[in-house]
Coordinates of C-alpha atoms and ligand atoms in Angstrom, one line a residue:
M1 CA 312.5 213.8 60.7
Y2 CA 309.2 212.1 60.0
H3 CA 309.1 208.8 58.2
S4 CA 305.6 208.2 56.8
Q5 CA 304.4 204.7 55.9
L6 CA 301.4 203.3 54.0
F7 CA 298.3 202.1 55.9
I8 CA 296.9 199.1 54.2
D9 CA 294.4 196.6 55.8
G10 CA 294.8 198.0 59.3
R11 CA 298.6 197.8 59.3
W12 CA 301.4 200.3 58.8
A13 CA 304.1 199.2 56.4
S14 CA 306.8 200.5 54.0
S15 CA 306.4 200.1 50.3
S16 CA 306.8 196.5 49.2
S17 CA 309.6 197.8 46.9
E18 CA 311.1 199.7 49.9
R19 CA 311.0 202.9 47.7
H20 CA 310.8 206.2 49.5
L21 CA 310.4 209.9 48.5
D22 CA 312.0 212.8 50.3
V23 CA 309.8 215.3 52.0
I24 CA 311.0 219.0 52.0
N25 CA 310.4 221.6 54.7
P26 CA 309.3 224.6 52.6
A27 CA 310.6 227.0 55.4
T28 CA 314.2 225.7 55.0
G29 CA 314.2 224.0 51.6
E30 CA 315.8 221.0 53.3
V31 CA 314.9 217.4 53.4
E32 CA 313.0 216.8 56.6
G33 CA 311.5 213.4 56.2
S34 CA 310.5 210.6 53.9
V35 CA 307.4 208.9 52.6
A36 CA 306.8 205.4 51.4
H37 CA 306.1 205.1 47.6
A38 CA 303.4 202.6 46.9
N39 CA 303.8 200.3 43.9
K40 CA 301.3 198.0 42.1
D41 CA 301.4 195.3 44.7
D42 CA 300.7 197.8 47.5
M43 CA 297.7 199.2 45.5
D44 CA 296.4 195.6 44.9
R45 CA 296.5 194.9 48.6
A46 CA 294.8 198.3 49.3
L47 CA 292.0 197.4 46.8
A48 CA 291.5 194.0 48.2
A49 CA 291.3 195.4 51.7
A50 CA 288.9 198.1 50.6
E51 CA 286.6 195.5 49.2
R52 CA 286.6 193.5 52.4
G53 CA 286.3 196.7 54.4
F54 CA 283.3 197.8 52.5
E55 CA 281.5 194.6 53.3
I56 CA 282.2 195.1 57.0
W57 CA 281.4 198.8 57.2
R58 CA 278.2 198.8 55.2
K59 CA 276.8 196.2 57.6
T60 CA 278.0 198.1 60.7
S61 CA 275.0 199.9 62.3
V62 CA 275.0 203.6 61.7
F63 CA 274.9 204.1 65.5
E64 CA 278.2 202.2 65.8
R65 CA 279.7 204.1 62.8
S66 CA 278.7 207.3 64.3
K67 CA 280.2 206.4 67.7
I68 CA 283.5 205.5 66.1
M69 CA 283.7 208.7 64.1
R70 CA 282.9 210.8 67.2
A71 CA 285.7 209.0 69.1
A72 CA 288.1 209.7 66.2
A73 CA 287.2 213.4 66.4
T74 CA 288.0 213.4 70.1
L75 CA 291.4 211.8 69.4
V76 CA 292.2 214.4 66.8
R77 CA 291.5 217.2 69.3
S78 CA 293.5 215.5 72.0
R79 CA 296.5 214.9 69.7
A80 CA 296.4 218.3 68.0
D81 CA 299.5 219.5 69.8
I82 CA 301.5 216.6 68.4
I83 CA 300.0 216.7 64.9
A84 CA 300.1 220.5 64.3
P85 CA 303.9 220.8 64.2
M86 CA 304.0 218.2 61.5
I87 CA 301.7 220.4 59.3
V88 CA 304.0 223.3 60.1
A89 CA 307.2 221.4 59.1
Q90 CA 305.8 219.9 55.9
A91 CA 303.1 222.3 54.6
G92 CA 304.8 225.4 55.9
K93 CA 301.8 227.1 57.5
P94 CA 302.0 229.0 60.9
L95 CA 301.3 226.9 64.0
A96 CA 298.1 228.7 64.9
E97 CA 296.7 227.9 61.4
A98 CA 297.8 224.2 61.7
K99 CA 295.9 224.0 65.0
A100 CA 292.9 225.7 63.5
E101 CA 293.0 223.1 60.6
L102 CA 292.9 220.2 63.1
A103 CA 290.1 221.8 65.1
S104 CA 288.1 222.2 62.0
A105 CA 288.9 218.6 60.9
A106 CA 287.5 217.3 64.2
D107 CA 284.4 219.4 63.8
V108 CA 283.9 218.0 60.3
L109 CA 284.1 214.4 61.6
D110 CA 281.7 215.2 64.4
W111 CA 279.2 216.7 62.0
F112 CA 279.3 213.7 59.6
S113 CA 279.1 211.3 62.5
E114 CA 275.7 213.0 63.3
E115 CA 274.5 213.1 59.8
A116 CA 275.4 209.4 59.3
R117 CA 272.2 208.7 61.3
R118 CA 270.1 210.8 59.0
T119 CA 270.7 209.2 55.6
Y120 CA 267.0 208.5 55.2
G121 CA 265.2 207.3 52.1
R122 CA 261.5 207.9 51.5
V123 CA 258.2 206.2 50.7
I124 CA 256.3 207.3 47.6
T125 CA 252.5 207.1 47.5
P126 CA 251.6 204.2 45.2
R127 CA 249.1 204.1 42.4
F128 CA 247.6 200.8 43.7
A129 CA 246.6 200.0 47.3
N130 CA 248.6 196.7 47.3
V131 CA 251.9 198.3 46.2
T132 CA 254.6 199.8 48.4
Q133 CA 257.2 202.1 46.7
S134 CA 260.3 203.1 48.6
V135 CA 263.5 205.0 47.8
V136 CA 266.5 203.5 49.6
K137 CA 269.9 205.0 50.0
E138 CA 272.9 202.7 49.8
P139 CA 276.6 203.4 50.0
V140 CA 278.2 203.5 46.6
G141 CA 281.1 201.2 47.5
P142 CA 284.9 201.5 47.8
V143 CA 286.0 205.1 47.0
V144 CA 289.4 206.5 46.1
G145 CA 290.2 210.1 47.2
F146 CA 293.1 212.2 46.0
T147 CA 294.1 215.1 48.4
P148 CA 296.6 217.9 48.2
W149 CA 299.2 219.4 50.5
N150 CA 297.7 222.8 51.3
F151 CA 295.4 221.4 54.1
P152 CA 296.9 218.0 54.6
V153 CA 294.3 216.8 57.2
A154 CA 291.3 219.0 56.4
Q155 CA 291.2 218.0 52.7
I156 CA 291.2 214.3 53.7
V157 CA 288.5 214.6 56.3
R158 CA 286.2 216.2 53.7
K159 CA 286.3 212.9 51.8
V160 CA 286.7 210.4 54.7
G161 CA 283.9 212.0 56.8
P162 CA 281.1 211.6 54.3
A163 CA 282.4 208.3 53.0
L164 CA 282.4 206.8 56.5
A165 CA 279.1 208.3 57.3
A166 CA 277.5 206.8 54.1
G167 CA 279.0 203.3 54.8
C168 CA 281.8 203.3 52.2
S169 CA 285.3 202.2 52.5
I170 CA 287.9 204.7 51.2
I171 CA 291.5 204.7 50.0
I172 CA 293.2 208.1 50.2
K173 CA 296.1 209.0 48.0
G174 CA 297.5 211.6 50.4
P175 CA 299.9 214.4 49.7
E176 CA 303.5 213.3 49.3
E177 CA 304.6 216.8 50.2
A178 CA 303.0 216.7 53.6
P179 CA 302.4 213.0 54.6
A180 CA 303.1 213.1 58.4
A181 CA 299.9 214.7 59.6
P182 CA 297.7 212.5 57.4
V183 CA 299.4 209.5 59.0
E184 CA 298.6 210.7 62.5
F185 CA 295.0 211.4 61.4
F186 CA 294.6 207.9 60.2
K187 CA 296.0 206.7 63.5
C188 CA 293.2 208.5 65.2
L189 CA 290.6 206.8 63.0
H190 CA 292.2 203.4 63.6
D191 CA 292.6 203.9 67.3
A192 CA 288.9 205.0 67.5
G193 CA 287.9 201.6 66.1
V194 CA 287.5 202.0 62.3
P195 CA 287.9 198.3 61.2
A196 CA 290.8 197.1 59.0
G197 CA 290.3 197.7 55.3
V198 CA 287.6 200.4 55.7
I199 CA 290.3 203.1 55.4
G200 CA 293.6 203.0 53.5
L201 CA 296.3 205.6 53.1
I202 CA 298.8 205.4 50.3
F203 CA 301.4 207.8 48.7
G204 CA 303.4 207.5 45.5
T205 CA 303.5 208.9 42.0
P206 CA 300.1 210.6 41.6
A207 CA 299.6 209.7 37.9
E208 CA 300.6 206.1 38.5
I209 CA 298.1 205.7 41.3
S210 CA 295.2 207.5 39.6
S211 CA 295.6 205.6 36.3
Y212 CA 295.6 202.3 38.1
L213 CA 292.9 202.9 40.8
I214 CA 290.3 205.0 38.9
P215 CA 289.6 202.4 36.2
H216 CA 289.9 199.4 38.6
P217 CA 286.5 197.6 39.0
T218 CA 286.7 197.6 42.8
I219 CA 286.5 201.4 42.9
R220 CA 283.0 202.9 42.5
K221 CA 283.6 206.6 43.1
I222 CA 286.4 209.0 43.0
S223 CA 286.9 212.4 44.7
F224 CA 289.8 214.8 43.9
T225 CA 291.0 218.1 45.3
G226 CA 293.6 219.9 43.3
S227 CA 294.2 221.9 40.1
V228 CA 291.6 222.3 37.3
Q229 CA 294.0 220.8 34.8
V230 CA 294.5 217.6 36.7
G231 CA 290.8 217.5 37.8
K232 CA 289.7 217.5 34.1
H233 CA 292.0 214.7 33.3
L234 CA 290.8 212.6 36.3
A235 CA 287.1 213.4 35.7
A236 CA 287.5 212.3 32.0
M237 CA 289.1 209.0 33.2
A238 CA 286.3 208.5 35.7
G239 CA 283.7 209.3 33.0
S240 CA 285.2 206.8 30.6
H241 CA 284.8 204.1 33.3
M242 CA 281.3 205.3 34.4
K243 CA 282.5 206.2 37.9
R244 CA 281.0 208.9 39.9
A245 CA 283.3 211.8 40.6
T246 CA 283.4 214.8 43.0
M247 CA 285.9 217.5 41.9
E248 CA 287.1 220.2 44.2
L249 CA 289.3 222.4 42.0
G250 CA 290.9 225.8 41.7
G251 CA 289.4 229.2 41.9
H252 CA 290.1 232.9 41.3
A253 CA 287.8 234.5 43.8
P254 CA 286.4 237.9 43.1
V255 CA 285.8 240.4 46.0
I256 CA 283.3 243.2 45.1
I257 CA 283.6 246.2 47.4
T258 CA 281.1 249.0 47.0
S259 CA 281.2 252.5 48.5
G260 CA 279.3 253.1 51.7
V261 CA 280.8 250.1 53.6
N262 CA 283.0 250.0 56.6
L263 CA 286.3 249.7 54.7
Q264 CA 288.4 249.1 57.8
Q265 CA 286.2 246.2 58.8
A266 CA 286.5 244.8 55.2
A267 CA 290.3 245.1 55.3
D268 CA 290.4 243.5 58.8
V269 CA 288.5 240.4 57.5
L270 CA 290.0 240.1 54.1
L271 CA 293.6 240.4 55.0
P272 CA 293.8 237.1 57.0
T273 CA 291.5 235.4 54.5
K274 CA 293.8 236.4 51.6
F275 CA 297.1 235.5 53.3
R276 CA 296.0 232.4 55.2
H277 CA 298.6 229.7 54.3
A278 CA 300.4 232.3 52.1
G279 CA 297.4 232.5 49.8
Q280 CA 297.5 228.8 49.0
A281 CA 293.8 228.1 49.5
C282 CA 291.4 227.6 46.7
V283 CA 288.9 230.0 48.2
A284 CA 291.5 232.8 48.8
P285 CA 290.2 236.2 47.7
T286 CA 292.1 237.2 44.6
R287 CA 290.5 239.8 42.4
F288 CA 289.6 242.8 44.5
L289 CA 287.0 244.8 42.5
I290 CA 286.6 248.1 44.2
E291 CA 284.2 251.0 43.5
R292 CA 286.3 253.8 42.1
S293 CA 285.3 256.4 44.8
V294 CA 286.8 254.2 47.5
Y295 CA 289.5 252.4 45.5
R296 CA 292.5 254.3 46.8
E297 CA 291.2 254.4 50.4
F298 CA 290.7 250.6 50.5
I299 CA 294.1 249.9 49.0
D300 CA 295.8 252.1 51.6
L301 CA 293.9 250.4 54.5
F302 CA 294.7 247.0 53.1
K303 CA 298.4 247.9 52.6
A304 CA 298.7 249.2 56.1
K305 CA 297.4 246.0 57.5
C306 CA 299.7 244.0 55.2
E307 CA 302.6 245.6 57.0
S308 CA 301.5 243.9 60.2
L309 CA 302.1 240.4 58.7
V310 CA 305.1 238.6 60.2
I311 CA 307.0 236.5 57.7
G312 CA 308.9 233.5 59.0
N313 CA 309.0 229.8 59.9
G314 CA 305.6 228.7 61.2
T315 CA 307.3 227.2 64.3
D316 CA 307.7 230.8 65.6
E317 CA 304.5 231.7 67.3
K318 CA 304.7 235.3 66.0
T319 CA 304.7 234.1 62.4
T320 CA 301.5 235.0 60.5
L321 CA 302.9 234.4 56.9
G322 CA 304.8 231.2 56.1
P323 CA 306.5 230.0 52.9
V324 CA 304.8 228.8 49.7
N325 CA 305.1 225.1 49.1
S326 CA 307.9 224.8 46.5
A327 CA 310.6 226.5 44.5
R328 CA 308.3 226.0 41.4
R329 CA 305.6 228.1 43.0
L330 CA 308.1 230.9 43.9
E331 CA 309.1 231.0 40.2
A332 CA 305.5 231.1 39.1
L333 CA 304.7 234.0 41.4
E334 CA 307.8 236.0 40.3
A335 CA 306.8 235.4 36.7
Y336 CA 303.2 236.6 37.3
V337 CA 304.4 239.8 39.0
G338 CA 306.9 240.5 36.2
D339 CA 304.3 240.0 33.5
A340 CA 301.8 242.3 35.3
L341 CA 304.3 245.1 35.8
E342 CA 305.3 244.9 32.1
K343 CA 301.7 245.3 31.2
G344 CA 301.2 248.4 33.4
A345 CA 300.3 247.2 36.9
T346 CA 301.5 249.2 39.9
L347 CA 303.4 247.4 42.7
E348 CA 302.0 248.6 46.0
C349 CA 304.1 246.4 48.1
G350 CA 306.1 243.1 48.0
G351 CA 306.6 241.5 44.6
S352 CA 309.5 239.2 45.2
R353 CA 310.9 236.4 47.2
V354 CA 312.2 237.0 50.7
G355 CA 315.7 235.7 51.7
D356 CA 317.4 232.8 50.0
Q357 CA 316.4 230.0 52.5
G358 CA 313.1 228.2 52.0
Y359 CA 310.3 229.5 49.7
F360 CA 309.2 232.8 51.2
F361 CA 307.3 235.3 49.1
A362 CA 306.6 238.8 50.4
P363 CA 302.9 239.8 50.8
T364 CA 302.1 241.5 47.6
I365 CA 299.6 244.0 46.4
L366 CA 299.3 244.9 42.7
S367 CA 296.9 247.6 41.6
D368 CA 295.7 249.1 38.2
M369 CA 295.2 245.5 37.0
T370 CA 294.0 244.8 33.5
T371 CA 292.5 241.7 32.1
D372 CA 295.3 241.0 29.7
M373 CA 297.7 240.2 32.6
R374 CA 298.3 236.5 33.2
I375 CA 297.7 236.6 36.9
M376 CA 294.2 238.1 36.2
N377 CA 293.4 234.8 34.4
E378 CA 295.3 232.1 36.2
E379 CA 295.0 231.2 39.8
P380 CA 298.0 232.7 41.6
F381 CA 298.0 230.3 44.6
G382 CA 300.2 232.6 46.5
P383 CA 300.3 235.8 48.7
I384 CA 299.3 238.2 46.0
A385 CA 296.2 240.5 46.1
L386 CA 295.1 242.1 42.8
M387 CA 293.2 245.5 42.9
M388 CA 291.0 246.8 40.1
A389 CA 288.6 249.7 40.1
F390 CA 285.0 249.6 38.8
D391 CA 282.4 252.2 37.9
S392 CA 279.2 250.2 38.0
V393 CA 278.2 247.1 39.9
D394 CA 277.2 245.5 36.5
D395 CA 280.8 246.0 35.4
A396 CA 282.1 244.3 38.6
I397 CA 279.7 241.4 38.1
A398 CA 280.8 241.0 34.5
E399 CA 284.4 240.9 35.6
A400 CA 283.6 238.5 38.4
N401 CA 282.0 236.1 35.8
R402 CA 284.6 236.6 33.1
L403 CA 286.8 233.7 34.1
P404 CA 285.9 230.0 33.7
F405 CA 286.3 229.5 37.5
G406 CA 283.3 229.6 39.9
L407 CA 284.4 228.5 43.4
A408 CA 284.2 231.2 46.1
A409 CA 283.1 234.9 45.7
Y410 CA 283.0 237.7 48.2
A411 CA 281.2 241.0 48.4
W412 CA 281.1 244.0 50.8
T413 CA 278.0 246.2 50.4
S414 CA 275.5 247.9 52.7
D415 CA 272.9 248.2 49.9
L416 CA 270.4 245.3 50.1
C417 CA 269.5 245.6 46.4
I418 CA 273.1 245.4 45.4
A419 CA 273.6 242.4 47.7
N420 CA 270.6 240.6 46.1
K421 CA 271.9 241.4 42.7
I422 CA 275.3 240.1 43.4
S423 CA 274.1 236.9 45.1
R424 CA 271.8 236.2 42.1
S425 CA 274.3 237.1 39.3
V426 CA 277.7 236.0 40.4
E427 CA 278.5 232.6 39.0
S428 CA 280.1 230.7 41.9
G429 CA 279.4 227.8 44.2
M430 CA 279.7 229.9 47.3
I431 CA 279.3 233.6 48.1
S432 CA 280.2 235.2 51.4
M433 CA 279.0 238.8 52.0
N434 CA 280.3 241.3 54.6
H435 CA 282.1 238.5 56.4
F436 CA 284.1 235.3 55.8
G437 CA 281.6 232.5 56.4
L438 CA 282.8 229.6 54.3
A439 CA 284.1 226.1 54.9
I440 CA 282.1 225.1 58.0
P441 CA 281.0 221.4 58.1
E442 CA 277.2 222.0 57.8
T443 CA 277.3 224.2 54.7
P444 CA 277.9 223.2 51.1
Y445 CA 281.5 223.5 49.9
G446 CA 282.3 223.3 46.2
G447 CA 282.5 225.1 42.9
I448 CA 280.8 225.3 39.5
K449 CA 282.1 225.9 36.0
D450 CA 285.8 224.8 35.8
S451 CA 286.0 224.9 39.6
G452 CA 284.5 221.5 40.0
I453 CA 281.5 219.1 40.4
G454 CA 279.7 218.4 43.6
S455 CA 280.1 219.6 47.2
E456 CA 282.2 218.5 50.1
G457 CA 280.1 220.1 52.9
G458 CA 276.6 219.9 54.2
L459 CA 274.0 217.3 53.3
E460 CA 275.1 217.3 49.6
A461 CA 278.5 215.8 50.6
I462 CA 277.0 212.6 51.9
E463 CA 274.6 212.3 49.0
A464 CA 277.6 212.0 46.7
Y465 CA 278.6 208.8 48.5
L466 CA 275.1 207.2 48.3
N467 CA 273.3 205.3 45.5
T468 CA 269.6 205.8 45.2
K469 CA 267.6 202.6 44.8
F470 CA 263.9 202.5 44.0
V471 CA 262.1 199.5 45.3
T472 CA 258.5 198.7 44.3
Q473 CA 256.7 195.7 45.8
M474 CA 253.2 194.3 45.3
D475 CA 251.6 192.2 48.0
P476 CA 251.9 188.5 47.1
A477 CA 248.8 187.3 45.2
Ligands
NAD1 P1 299.5 220.2 40.4 O1 298.5 220.4 39.4 O2 300.8 219.7 40.1 O3 298.9 219.2 41.5 C1 297.7 219.4 42.2 C2 297.4 218.2 43.0 O4 297.0 217.1 42.1 C3 298.5 217.6 43.9 O5 298.0 217.2 45.1 C4 299.0 216.4 43.0 O6 299.5 215.4 43.9 C5 297.8 216.0 42.3 N1 298.0 215.3 41.1 C6 298.8 215.8 40.0 N2 298.7 215.0 39.0 C7 297.9 213.9 39.3 C8 297.4 212.8 38.7 N3 297.8 212.5 37.4 N4 296.6 211.9 39.4 C9 296.2 212.2 40.6 N5 296.6 213.3 41.3 C10 297.4 214.2 40.7 O7 299.6 221.6 41.2 P2 300.5 222.0 42.5 O8 301.7 222.8 42.0 O9 300.7 220.9 43.4 O10 299.4 223.0 43.1 C11 299.1 224.2 42.5 C12 297.8 224.2 41.8 O11 297.0 223.2 42.3 C13 297.1 225.5 42.1 O12 297.2 226.4 41.0 C14 295.7 225.2 42.5 O13 294.8 225.4 41.5 C15 295.7 223.7 42.7 N6 295.4 223.3 44.0 C16 294.1 223.4 44.5 C17 293.7 223.0 45.7 C18 292.3 223.1 46.2 O14 292.2 223.2 47.4 N7 291.3 223.1 45.3 C19 294.7 222.5 46.6 C20 296.0 222.3 46.1 C21 296.3 222.7 44.8

């Protein structure tokens, strides 16, 4: 049982109201821990601490900031064996995936620690010899970040990394469903030397926290990862208070597969990408758009690989497919399958829940999909792959662009002209062709259209935490 507290002003504490929420293990459906529920007093203390923390951190040299961040990354690596089982117990993913998430989080911190030293401004050639014009980059100020349960640590580091690199303080509203690993991650930051107030971690009722912190004058920027619906609500709130916002929202990733490619290699790469964390990743491939001449062959290869997945509790090292995160998600997946079958889809495999303990859903392939089916329009966020045939690449691109989402897209093709056409025409923030190459620290990570605003990777991620100030100065007369 893990009992997770709030981290405010460099100290761990229960909620001042002593209120707690239960944490459920999705593999058993049973209570496996608790998390402190912040109230208004806790939020006020977190805000005051973030204001003080900002004054300290913005004046800390970038070399020192960078050193502390690197030390935190080293601690994350050295404590991964302790933290990973917490991710398994509360987010439900297999142990190997939990370890990979922590390795990636440490890499993200390392990368931002290096980039911290390169937040340069520039000098603009003046119109008069006695004038100096410069562009200076300054941290935006205290930030609040809202992060979900699917990657409990990796989602936090994508906000904390650039915020710390830029010189901002940050309060994270972490995932109430999986709080234990975030707590350990914050311990790594604290033990590495991040001063009190620079980072805060709170949990509670999401709507209560967002509606108090976003409008609060202390907060200068918000960053949210989660569903499109909630993202639009929070972005509107941020807009009405003129706060900058980064939004990392849902997707419905198309995968265009043309004839002439190595279909086995495509299936080998796409299967773990699709079923990673039981399909609960915003970049999970979802709509498989396959050229008709290889449609059946690809489905058969993908299906054969599907059979190799081992469903179970992530604590078992053999497990490759864990549960989904809640009973609510199970019901949603069952409803999507029912609706698709009613409208003419073919069930290739899976299609229903597995066992009656925990929230397991069988790896599922639906073929003969049509665009009137709900699951072809709403993000499934579960272990379901949708197969649809196409006759021309133009049709596939039109289908890829049909939805309001624009996060990740994938394509397999050996034709350079088609590859160029896809990369120019598909409306998405990221496209990965003939391999899975997304979500590394040095590359942009974010969506367009309803999938969000801004990027949480690469140089663009730090830029989002910096103000641009123009300074022009004439030599004194
Ligand atoms: P949800 O919409 O209930 O919640 C999504 C996230 O938003 C959660 O972390 C939740 O705590 C937070 N949230 C909800 N209301 C909020 C509010 N008023 N203020 C601040 N935060 C708030 O969805 P869910 O059932 O938890 O997850 C399923 C959906 O969420 C999926 O369909 C997917 O689109 C989306 N999601 C996306 C990502 C991602 O990586 N982009 C991650 C998790 C969930």
